[in-house]
Short mmCIF file of N, CA, C and O in Angstrom, two decimals:
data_model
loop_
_atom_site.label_atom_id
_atom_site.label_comp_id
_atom_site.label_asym_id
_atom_site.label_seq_id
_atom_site.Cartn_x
_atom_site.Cartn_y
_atom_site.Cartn_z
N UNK A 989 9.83 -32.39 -7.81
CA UNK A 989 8.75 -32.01 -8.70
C UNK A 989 7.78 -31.04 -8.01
O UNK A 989 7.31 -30.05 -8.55
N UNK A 990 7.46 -31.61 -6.26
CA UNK A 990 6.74 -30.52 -5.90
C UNK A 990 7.60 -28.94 -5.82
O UNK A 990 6.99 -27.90 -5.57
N UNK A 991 8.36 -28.95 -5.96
CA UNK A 991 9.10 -27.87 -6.01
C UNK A 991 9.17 -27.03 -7.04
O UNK A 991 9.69 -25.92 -6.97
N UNK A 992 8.60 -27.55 -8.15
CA UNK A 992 8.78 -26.87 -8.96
C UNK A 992 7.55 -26.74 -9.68
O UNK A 992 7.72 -26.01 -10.66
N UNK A 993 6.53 -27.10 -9.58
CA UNK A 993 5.12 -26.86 -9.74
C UNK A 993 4.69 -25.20 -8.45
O UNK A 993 3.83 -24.39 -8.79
N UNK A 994 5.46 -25.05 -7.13
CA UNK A 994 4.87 -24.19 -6.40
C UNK A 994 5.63 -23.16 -6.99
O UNK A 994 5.10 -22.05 -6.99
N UNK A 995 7.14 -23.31 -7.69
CA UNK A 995 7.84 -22.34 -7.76
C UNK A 995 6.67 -21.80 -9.11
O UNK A 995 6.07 -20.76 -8.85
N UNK A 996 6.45 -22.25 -10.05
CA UNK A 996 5.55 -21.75 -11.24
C UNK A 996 4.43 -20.99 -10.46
O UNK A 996 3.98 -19.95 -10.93
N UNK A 997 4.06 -21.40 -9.49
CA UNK A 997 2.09 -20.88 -8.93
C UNK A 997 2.82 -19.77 -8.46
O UNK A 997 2.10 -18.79 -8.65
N UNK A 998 4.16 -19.34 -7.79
CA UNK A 998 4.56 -18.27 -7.05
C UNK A 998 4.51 -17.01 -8.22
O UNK A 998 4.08 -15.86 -8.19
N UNK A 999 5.17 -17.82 -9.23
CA UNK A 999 5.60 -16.58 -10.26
C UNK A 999 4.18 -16.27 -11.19
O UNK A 999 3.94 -15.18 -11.70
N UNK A 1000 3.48 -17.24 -11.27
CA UNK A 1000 2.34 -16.87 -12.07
C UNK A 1000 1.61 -15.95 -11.10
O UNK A 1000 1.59 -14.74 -11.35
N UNK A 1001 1.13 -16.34 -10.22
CA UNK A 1001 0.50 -15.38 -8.82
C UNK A 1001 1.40 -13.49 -8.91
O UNK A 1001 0.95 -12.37 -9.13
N UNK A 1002 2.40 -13.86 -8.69
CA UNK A 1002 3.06 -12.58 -8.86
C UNK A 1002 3.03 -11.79 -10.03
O UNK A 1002 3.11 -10.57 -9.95
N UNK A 1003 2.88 -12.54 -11.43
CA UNK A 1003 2.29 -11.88 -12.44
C UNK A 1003 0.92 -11.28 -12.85
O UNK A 1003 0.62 -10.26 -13.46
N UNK A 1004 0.22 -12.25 -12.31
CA UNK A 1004 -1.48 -12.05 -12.23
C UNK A 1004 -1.01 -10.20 -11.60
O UNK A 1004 -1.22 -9.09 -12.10
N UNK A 1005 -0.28 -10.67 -10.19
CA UNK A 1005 -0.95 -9.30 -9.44
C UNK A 1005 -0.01 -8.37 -10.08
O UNK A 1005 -0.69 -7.42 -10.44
N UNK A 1006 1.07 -8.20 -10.35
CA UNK A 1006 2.07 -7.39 -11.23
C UNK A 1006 1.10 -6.55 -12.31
O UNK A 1006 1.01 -5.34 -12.49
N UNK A 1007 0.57 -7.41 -12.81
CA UNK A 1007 -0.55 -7.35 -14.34
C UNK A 1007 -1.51 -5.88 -13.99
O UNK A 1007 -1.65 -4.84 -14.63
N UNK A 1008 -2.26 -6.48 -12.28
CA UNK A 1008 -3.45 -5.37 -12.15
C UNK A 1008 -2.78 -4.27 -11.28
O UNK A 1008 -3.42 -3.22 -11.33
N UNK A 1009 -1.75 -4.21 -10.55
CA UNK A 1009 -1.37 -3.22 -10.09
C UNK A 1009 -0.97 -2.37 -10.80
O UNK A 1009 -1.30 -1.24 -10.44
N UNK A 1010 -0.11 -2.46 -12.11
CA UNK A 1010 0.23 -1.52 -13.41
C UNK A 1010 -1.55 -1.35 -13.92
O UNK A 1010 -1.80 -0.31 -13.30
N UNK A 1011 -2.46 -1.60 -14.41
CA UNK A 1011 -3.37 -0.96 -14.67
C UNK A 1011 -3.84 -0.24 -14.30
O UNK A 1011 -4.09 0.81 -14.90
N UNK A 1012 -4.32 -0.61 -12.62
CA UNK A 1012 -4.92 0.70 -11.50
C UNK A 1012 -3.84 1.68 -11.98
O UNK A 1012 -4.18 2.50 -12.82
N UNK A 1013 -2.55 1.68 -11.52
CA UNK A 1013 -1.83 2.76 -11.07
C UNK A 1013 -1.97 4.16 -12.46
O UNK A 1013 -1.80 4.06 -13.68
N UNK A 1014 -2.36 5.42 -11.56
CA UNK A 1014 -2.40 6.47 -12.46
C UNK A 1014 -3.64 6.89 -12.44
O UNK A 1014 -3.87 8.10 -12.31
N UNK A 1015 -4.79 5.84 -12.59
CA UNK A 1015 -6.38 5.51 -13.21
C UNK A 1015 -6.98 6.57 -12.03
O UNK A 1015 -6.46 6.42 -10.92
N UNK A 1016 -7.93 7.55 -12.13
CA UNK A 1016 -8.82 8.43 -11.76
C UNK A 1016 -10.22 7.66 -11.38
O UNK A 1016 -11.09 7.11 -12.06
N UNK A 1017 -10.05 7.84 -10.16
CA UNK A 1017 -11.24 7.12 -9.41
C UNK A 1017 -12.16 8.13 -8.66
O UNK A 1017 -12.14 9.36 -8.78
N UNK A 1018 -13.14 7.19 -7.71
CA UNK A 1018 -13.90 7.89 -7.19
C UNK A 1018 -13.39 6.51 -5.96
O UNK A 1018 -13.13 5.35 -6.27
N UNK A 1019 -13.36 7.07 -4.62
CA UNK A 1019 -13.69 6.16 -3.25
C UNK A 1019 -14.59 6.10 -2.34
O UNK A 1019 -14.65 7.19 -1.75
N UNK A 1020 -15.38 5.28 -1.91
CA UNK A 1020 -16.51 5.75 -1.03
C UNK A 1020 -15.52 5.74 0.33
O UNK A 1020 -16.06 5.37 1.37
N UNK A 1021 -14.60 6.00 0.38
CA UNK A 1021 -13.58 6.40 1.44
C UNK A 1021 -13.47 7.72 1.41
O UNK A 1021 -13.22 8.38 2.42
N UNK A 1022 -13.64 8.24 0.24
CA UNK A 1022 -13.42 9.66 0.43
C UNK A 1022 -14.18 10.94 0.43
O UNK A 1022 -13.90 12.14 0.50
N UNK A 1023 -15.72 9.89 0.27
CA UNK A 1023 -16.97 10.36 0.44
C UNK A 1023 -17.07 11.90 1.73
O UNK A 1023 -16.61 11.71 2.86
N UNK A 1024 -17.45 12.78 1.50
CA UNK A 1024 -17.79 13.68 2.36
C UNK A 1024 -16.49 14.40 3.07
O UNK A 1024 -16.64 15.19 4.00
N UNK A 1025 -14.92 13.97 2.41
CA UNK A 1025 -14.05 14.63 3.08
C UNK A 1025 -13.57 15.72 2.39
O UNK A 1025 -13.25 15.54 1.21
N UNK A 1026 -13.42 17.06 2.99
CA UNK A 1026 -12.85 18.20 2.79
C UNK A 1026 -11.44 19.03 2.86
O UNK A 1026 -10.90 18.72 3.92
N UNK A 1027 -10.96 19.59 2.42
CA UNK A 1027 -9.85 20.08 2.69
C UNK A 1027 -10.06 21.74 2.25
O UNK A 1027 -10.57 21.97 1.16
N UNK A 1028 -9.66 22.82 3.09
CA UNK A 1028 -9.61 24.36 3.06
C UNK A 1028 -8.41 24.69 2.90
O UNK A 1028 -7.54 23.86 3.15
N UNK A 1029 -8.02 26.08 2.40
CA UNK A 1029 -7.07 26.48 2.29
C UNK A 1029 -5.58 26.36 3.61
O UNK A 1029 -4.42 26.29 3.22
N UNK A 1030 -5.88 26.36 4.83
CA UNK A 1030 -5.87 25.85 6.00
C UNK A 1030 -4.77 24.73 5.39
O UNK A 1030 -3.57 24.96 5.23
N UNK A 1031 -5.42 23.48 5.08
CA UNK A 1031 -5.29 22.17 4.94
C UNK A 1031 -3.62 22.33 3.91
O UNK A 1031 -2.51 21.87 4.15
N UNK A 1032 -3.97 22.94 3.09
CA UNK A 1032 -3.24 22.75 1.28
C UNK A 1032 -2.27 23.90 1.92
O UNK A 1032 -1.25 23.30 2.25
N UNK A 1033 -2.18 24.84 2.14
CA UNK A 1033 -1.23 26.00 2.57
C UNK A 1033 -1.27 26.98 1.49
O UNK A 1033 -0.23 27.63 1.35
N UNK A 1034 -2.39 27.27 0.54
CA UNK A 1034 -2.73 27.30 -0.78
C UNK A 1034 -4.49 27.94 -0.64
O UNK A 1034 -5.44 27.38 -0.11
N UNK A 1035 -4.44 28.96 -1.17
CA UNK A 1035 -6.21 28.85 -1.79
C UNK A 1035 -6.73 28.25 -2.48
O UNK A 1035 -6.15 28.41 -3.55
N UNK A 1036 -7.66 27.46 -2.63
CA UNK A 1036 -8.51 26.33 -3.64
C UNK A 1036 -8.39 27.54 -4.78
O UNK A 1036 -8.07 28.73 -4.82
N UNK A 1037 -8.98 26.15 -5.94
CA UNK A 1037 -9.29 27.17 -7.14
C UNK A 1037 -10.59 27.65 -7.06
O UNK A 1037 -11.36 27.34 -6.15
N UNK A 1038 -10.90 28.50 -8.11
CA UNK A 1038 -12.24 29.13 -8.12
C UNK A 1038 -13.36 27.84 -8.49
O UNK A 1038 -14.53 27.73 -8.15
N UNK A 1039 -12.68 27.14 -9.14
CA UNK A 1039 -13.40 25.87 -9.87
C UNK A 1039 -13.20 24.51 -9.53
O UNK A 1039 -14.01 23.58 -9.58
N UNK A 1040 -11.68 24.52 -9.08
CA UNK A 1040 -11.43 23.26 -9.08
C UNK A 1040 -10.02 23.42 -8.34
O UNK A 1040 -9.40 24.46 -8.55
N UNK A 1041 -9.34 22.20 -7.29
CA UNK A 1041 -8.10 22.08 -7.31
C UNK A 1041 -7.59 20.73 -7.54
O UNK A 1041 -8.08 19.64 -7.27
N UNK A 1042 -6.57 21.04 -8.05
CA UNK A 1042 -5.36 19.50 -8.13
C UNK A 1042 -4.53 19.68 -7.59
O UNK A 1042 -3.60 20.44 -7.85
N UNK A 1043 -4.76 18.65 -6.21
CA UNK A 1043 -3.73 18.07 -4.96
C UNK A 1043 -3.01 17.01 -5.34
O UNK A 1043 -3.50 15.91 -5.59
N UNK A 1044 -1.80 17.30 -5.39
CA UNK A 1044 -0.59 16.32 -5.51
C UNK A 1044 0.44 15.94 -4.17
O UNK A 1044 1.31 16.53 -3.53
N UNK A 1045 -0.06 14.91 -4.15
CA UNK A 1045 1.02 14.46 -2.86
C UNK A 1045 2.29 14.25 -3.46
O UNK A 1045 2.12 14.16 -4.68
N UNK A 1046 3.54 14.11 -3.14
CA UNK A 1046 5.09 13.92 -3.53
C UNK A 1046 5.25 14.22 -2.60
O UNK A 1046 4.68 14.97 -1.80
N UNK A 1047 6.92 13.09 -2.63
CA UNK A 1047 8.28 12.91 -2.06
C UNK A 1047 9.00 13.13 -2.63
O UNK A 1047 8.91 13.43 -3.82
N UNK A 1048 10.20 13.02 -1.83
CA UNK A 1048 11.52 13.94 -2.54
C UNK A 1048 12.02 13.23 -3.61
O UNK A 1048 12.42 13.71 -4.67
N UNK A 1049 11.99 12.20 -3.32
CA UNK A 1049 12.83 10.67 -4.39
C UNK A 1049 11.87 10.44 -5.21
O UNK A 1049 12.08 9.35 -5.74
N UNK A 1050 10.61 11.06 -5.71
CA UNK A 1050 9.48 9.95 -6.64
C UNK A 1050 9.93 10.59 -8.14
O UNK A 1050 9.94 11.79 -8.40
N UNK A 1051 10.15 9.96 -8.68
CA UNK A 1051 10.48 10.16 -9.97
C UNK A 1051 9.67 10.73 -10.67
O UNK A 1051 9.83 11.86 -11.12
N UNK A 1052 8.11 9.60 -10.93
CA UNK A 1052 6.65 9.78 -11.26
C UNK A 1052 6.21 11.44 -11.06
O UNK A 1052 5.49 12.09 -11.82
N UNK A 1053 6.86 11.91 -9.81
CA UNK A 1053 6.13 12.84 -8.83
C UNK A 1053 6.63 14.06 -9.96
O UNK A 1053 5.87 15.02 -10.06
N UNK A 1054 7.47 14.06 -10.54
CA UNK A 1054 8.29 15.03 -11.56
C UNK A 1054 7.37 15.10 -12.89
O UNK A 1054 7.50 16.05 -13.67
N UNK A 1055 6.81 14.46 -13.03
CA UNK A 1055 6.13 14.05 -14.40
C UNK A 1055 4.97 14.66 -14.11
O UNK A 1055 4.48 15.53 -14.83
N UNK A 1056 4.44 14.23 -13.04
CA UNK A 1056 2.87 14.11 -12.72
C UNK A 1056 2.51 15.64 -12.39
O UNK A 1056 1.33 16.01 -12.44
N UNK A 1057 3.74 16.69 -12.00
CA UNK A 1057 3.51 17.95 -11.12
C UNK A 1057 3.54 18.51 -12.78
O UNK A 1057 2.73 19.38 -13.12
N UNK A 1058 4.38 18.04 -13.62
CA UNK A 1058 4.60 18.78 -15.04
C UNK A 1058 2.92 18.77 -15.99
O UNK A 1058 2.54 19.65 -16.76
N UNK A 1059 2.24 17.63 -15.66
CA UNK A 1059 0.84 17.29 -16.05
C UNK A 1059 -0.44 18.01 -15.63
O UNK A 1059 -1.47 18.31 -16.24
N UNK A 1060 -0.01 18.18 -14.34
CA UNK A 1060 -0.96 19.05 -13.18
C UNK A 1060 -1.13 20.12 -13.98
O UNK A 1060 -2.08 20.49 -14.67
N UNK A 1061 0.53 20.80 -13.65
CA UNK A 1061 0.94 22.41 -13.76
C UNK A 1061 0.57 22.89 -15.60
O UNK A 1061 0.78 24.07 -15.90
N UNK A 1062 0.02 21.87 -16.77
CA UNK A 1062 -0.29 22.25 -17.66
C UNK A 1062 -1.77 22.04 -17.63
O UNK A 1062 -2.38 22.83 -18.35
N UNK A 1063 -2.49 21.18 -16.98
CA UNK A 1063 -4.18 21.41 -17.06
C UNK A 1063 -4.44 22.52 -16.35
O UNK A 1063 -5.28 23.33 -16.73
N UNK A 1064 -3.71 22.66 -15.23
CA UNK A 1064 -4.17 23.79 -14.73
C UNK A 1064 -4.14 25.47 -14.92
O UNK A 1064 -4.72 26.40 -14.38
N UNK A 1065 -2.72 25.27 -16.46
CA UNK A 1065 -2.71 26.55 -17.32
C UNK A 1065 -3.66 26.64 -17.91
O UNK A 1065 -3.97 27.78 -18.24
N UNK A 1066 -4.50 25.59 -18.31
CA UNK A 1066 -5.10 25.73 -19.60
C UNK A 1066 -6.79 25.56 -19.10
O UNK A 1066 -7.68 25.54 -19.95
N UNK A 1067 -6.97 25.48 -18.16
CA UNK A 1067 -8.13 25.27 -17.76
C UNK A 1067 -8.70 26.06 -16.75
O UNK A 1067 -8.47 25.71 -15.59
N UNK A 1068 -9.57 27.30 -17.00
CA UNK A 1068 -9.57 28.39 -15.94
C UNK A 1068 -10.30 28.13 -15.07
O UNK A 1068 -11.24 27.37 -15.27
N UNK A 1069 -10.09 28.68 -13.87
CA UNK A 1069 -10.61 28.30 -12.08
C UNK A 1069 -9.52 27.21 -11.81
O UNK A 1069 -9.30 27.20 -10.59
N UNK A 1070 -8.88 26.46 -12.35
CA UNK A 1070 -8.13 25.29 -11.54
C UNK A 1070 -6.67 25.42 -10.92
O UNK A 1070 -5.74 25.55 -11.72
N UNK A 1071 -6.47 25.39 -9.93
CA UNK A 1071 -5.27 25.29 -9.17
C UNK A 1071 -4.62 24.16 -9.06
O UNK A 1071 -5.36 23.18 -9.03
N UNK A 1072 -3.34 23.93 -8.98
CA UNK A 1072 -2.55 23.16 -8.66
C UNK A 1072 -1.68 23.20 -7.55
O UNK A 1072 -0.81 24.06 -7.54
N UNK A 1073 -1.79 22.13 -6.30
CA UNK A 1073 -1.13 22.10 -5.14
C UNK A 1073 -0.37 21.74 -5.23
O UNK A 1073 -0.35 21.42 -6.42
N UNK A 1074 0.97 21.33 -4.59
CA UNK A 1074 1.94 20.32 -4.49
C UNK A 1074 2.17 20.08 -3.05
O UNK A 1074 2.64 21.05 -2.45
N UNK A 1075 1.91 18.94 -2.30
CA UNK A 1075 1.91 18.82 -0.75
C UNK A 1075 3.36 17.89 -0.85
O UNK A 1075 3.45 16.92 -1.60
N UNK A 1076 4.32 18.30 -0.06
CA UNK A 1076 5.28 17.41 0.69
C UNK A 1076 4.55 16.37 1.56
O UNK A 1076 3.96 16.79 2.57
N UNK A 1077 4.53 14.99 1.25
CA UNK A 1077 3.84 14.01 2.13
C UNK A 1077 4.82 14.05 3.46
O UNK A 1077 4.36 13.84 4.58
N UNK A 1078 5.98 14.29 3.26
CA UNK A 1078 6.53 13.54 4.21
C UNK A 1078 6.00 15.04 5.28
O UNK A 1078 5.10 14.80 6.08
N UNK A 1079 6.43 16.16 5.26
CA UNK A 1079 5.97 17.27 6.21
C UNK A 1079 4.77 17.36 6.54
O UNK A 1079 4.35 18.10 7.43
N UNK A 1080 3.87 16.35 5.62
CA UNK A 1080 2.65 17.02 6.43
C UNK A 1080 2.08 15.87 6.69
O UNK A 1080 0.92 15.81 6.27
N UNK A 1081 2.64 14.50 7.48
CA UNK A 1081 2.08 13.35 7.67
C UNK A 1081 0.74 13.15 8.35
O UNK A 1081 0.12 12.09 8.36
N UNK A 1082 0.26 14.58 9.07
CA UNK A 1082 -1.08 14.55 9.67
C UNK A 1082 -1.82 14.00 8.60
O UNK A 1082 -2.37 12.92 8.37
N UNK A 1083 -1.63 15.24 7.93
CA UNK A 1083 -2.54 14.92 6.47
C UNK A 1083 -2.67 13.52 5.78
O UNK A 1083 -3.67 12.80 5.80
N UNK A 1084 -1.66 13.31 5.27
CA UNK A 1084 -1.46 11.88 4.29
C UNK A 1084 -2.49 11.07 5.41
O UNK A 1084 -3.62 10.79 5.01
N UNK A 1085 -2.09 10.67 6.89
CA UNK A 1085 -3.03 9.81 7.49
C UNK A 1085 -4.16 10.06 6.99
O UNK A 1085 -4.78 9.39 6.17
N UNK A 1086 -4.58 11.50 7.72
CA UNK A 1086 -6.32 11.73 7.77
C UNK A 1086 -7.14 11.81 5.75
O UNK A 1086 -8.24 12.25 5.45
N UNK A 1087 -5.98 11.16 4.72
CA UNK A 1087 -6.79 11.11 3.97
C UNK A 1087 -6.48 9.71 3.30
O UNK A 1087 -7.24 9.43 2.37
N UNK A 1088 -5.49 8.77 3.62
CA UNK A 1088 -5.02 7.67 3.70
C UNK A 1088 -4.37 7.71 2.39
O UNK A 1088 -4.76 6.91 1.54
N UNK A 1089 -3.55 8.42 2.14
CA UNK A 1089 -2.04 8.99 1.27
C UNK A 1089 -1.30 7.64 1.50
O UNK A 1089 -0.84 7.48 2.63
N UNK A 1090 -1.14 6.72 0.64
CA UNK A 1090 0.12 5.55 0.99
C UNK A 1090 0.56 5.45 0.21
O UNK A 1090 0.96 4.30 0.08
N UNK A 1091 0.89 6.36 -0.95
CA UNK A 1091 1.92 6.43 -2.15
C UNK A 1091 2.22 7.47 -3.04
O UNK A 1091 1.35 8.10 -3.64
N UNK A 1092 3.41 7.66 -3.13
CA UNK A 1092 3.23 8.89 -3.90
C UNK A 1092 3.61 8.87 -5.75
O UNK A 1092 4.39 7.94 -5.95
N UNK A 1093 3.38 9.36 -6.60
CA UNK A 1093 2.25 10.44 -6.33
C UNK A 1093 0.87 10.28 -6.10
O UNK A 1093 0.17 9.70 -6.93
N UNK A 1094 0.43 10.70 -5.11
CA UNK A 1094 -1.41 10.96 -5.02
C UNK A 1094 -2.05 12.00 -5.54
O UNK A 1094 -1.83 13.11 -5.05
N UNK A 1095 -2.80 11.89 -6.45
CA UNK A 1095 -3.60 13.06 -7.11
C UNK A 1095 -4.92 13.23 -6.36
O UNK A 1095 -5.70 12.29 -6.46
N UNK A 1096 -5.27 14.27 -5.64
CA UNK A 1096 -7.02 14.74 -4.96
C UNK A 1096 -7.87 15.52 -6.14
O UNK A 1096 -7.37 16.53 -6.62
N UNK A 1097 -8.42 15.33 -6.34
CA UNK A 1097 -9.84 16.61 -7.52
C UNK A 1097 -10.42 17.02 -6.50
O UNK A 1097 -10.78 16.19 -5.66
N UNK A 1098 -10.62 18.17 -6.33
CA UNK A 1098 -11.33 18.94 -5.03
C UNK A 1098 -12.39 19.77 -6.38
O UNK A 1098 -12.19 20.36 -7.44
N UNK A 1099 -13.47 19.39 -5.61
CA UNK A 1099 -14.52 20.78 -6.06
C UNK A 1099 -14.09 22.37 -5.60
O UNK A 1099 -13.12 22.62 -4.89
N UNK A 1100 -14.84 23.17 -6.04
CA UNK A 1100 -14.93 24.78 -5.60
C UNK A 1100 -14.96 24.65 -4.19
O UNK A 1100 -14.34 25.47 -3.53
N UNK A 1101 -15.87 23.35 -3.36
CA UNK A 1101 -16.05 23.92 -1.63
C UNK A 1101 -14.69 22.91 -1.25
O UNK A 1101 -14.85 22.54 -0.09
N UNK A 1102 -13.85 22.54 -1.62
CA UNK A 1102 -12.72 21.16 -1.20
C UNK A 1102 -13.21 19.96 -0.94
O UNK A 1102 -12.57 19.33 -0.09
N UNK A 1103 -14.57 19.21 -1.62
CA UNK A 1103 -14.67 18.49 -1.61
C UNK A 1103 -13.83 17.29 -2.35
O UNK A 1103 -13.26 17.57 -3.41
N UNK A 1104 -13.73 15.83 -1.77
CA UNK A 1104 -12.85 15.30 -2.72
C UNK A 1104 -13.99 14.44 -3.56
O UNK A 1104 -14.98 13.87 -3.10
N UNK A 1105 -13.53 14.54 -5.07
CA UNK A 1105 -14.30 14.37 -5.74
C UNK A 1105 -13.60 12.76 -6.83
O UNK A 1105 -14.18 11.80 -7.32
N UNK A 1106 -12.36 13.14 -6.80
CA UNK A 1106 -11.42 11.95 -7.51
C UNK A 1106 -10.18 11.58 -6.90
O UNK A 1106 -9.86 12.15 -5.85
N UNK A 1107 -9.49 10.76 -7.35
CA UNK A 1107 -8.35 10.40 -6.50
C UNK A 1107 -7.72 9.37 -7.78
O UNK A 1107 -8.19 8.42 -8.40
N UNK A 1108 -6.55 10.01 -7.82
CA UNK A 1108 -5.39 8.76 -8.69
C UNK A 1108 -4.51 8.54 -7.83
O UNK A 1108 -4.49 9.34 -6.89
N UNK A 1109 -3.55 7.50 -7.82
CA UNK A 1109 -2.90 7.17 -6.85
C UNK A 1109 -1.28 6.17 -8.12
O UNK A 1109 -1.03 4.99 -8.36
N UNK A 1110 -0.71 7.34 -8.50
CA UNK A 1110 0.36 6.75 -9.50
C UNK A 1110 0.82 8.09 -10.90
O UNK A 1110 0.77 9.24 -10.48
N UNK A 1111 0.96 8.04 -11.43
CA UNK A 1111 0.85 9.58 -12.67
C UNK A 1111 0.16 8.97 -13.41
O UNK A 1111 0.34 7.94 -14.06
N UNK A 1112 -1.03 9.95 -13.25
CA UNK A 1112 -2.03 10.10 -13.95
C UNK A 1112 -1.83 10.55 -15.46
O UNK A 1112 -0.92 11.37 -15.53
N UNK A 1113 -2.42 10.25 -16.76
CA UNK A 1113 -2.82 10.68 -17.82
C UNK A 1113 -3.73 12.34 -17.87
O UNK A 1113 -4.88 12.54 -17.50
N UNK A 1114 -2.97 13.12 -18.32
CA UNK A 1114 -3.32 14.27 -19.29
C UNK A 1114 -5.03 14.40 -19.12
O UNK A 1114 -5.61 15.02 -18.23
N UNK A 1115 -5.60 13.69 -20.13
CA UNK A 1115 -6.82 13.14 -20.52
C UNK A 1115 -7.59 13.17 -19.51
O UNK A 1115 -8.52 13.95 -19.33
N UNK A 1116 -6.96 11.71 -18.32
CA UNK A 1116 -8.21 11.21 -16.95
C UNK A 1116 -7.95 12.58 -16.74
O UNK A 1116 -8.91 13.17 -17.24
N UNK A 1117 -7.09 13.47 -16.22
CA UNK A 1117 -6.98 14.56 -15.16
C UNK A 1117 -8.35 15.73 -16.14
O UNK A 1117 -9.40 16.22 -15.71
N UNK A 1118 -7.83 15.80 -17.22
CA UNK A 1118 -9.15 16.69 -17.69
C UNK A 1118 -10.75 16.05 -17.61
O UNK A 1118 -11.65 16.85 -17.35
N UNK A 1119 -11.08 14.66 -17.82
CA UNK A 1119 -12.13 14.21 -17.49
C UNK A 1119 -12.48 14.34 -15.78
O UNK A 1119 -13.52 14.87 -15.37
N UNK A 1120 -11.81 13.98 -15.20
CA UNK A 1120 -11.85 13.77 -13.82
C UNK A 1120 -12.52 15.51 -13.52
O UNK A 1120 -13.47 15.58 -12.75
N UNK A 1121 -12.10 16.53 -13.99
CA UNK A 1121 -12.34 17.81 -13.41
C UNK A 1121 -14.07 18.35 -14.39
O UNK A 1121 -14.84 19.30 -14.29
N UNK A 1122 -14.03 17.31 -15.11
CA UNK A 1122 -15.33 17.57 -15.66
C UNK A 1122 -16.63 17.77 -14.25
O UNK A 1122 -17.56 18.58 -14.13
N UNK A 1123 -16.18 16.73 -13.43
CA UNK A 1123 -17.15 16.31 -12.56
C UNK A 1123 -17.41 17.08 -10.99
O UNK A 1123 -18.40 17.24 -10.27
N UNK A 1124 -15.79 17.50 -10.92
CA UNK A 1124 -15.80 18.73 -10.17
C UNK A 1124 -16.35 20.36 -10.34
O UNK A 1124 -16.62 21.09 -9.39
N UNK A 1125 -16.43 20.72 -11.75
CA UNK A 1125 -17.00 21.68 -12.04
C UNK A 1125 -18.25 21.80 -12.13
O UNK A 1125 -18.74 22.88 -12.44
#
């Protein structure tokens, strides 16, 4: 019987967290981790936008990462000053450390000076990515 009361707390526990990890993932944040950090053209291999950039981290295998570059690459048609990056995590592992990249896809909102201003961490929504750049501009 005790066996099968812990086996239920295992799977309920694993659902609880199953539950909030699918919500975060995608969601457009702000981190006080990412407070005051910059990135220059230098950094991206890329010129910022005039207004705004969208940094996308991807790997070769992310499925998401296909979707999310297709999402980027249309706000950033349609929305003037904004650039769209695409960083190989795995080539540029300096990076991913020094901004604590641990999944891909990672979305950055950089202001006009490369400040980071937002951060999604999963494929982001259409929508957050246009709100999110509200705040950068």
């Amino acid at each position: 019987m005790t066996g099968l009361v812990v086996c239920v707390a295992v799977l309920a526990a694993a659902s609880v967290y199953g539950v909030l990890q699918r919500r975060r993932s995608g969601r457009v944040r702000v981190r006080v981790r990412d407070d005051g950090k910059r990135l220059d053209a230098s950094d991206l291999g890329a010129e910022l936008g005039e207004r705004a950039t969208l940094v996308q981290f991807s790997s070769a295998f992310c499925a998401p990462c296909r979707a999310t570059r297709r999402v980027l690459g249309e706000v950033a048609g349609v929305v003037p000053g904004v650039a769209h990056v695409e960083i190989d995590a795995e080539a540029h592992l300096d990076l991913v450390r020094r901004l604590d990249i641990l999944k891909t896809p990672t979305v950055l909102v950089l202001d006009a000076g490369g400040r980071v201003v937002r951060r999604a961490t999963g494929q982001p929504r259409k929508a957050d990515v246009i709100a999110a750049l509200g705040e950068a501009v």
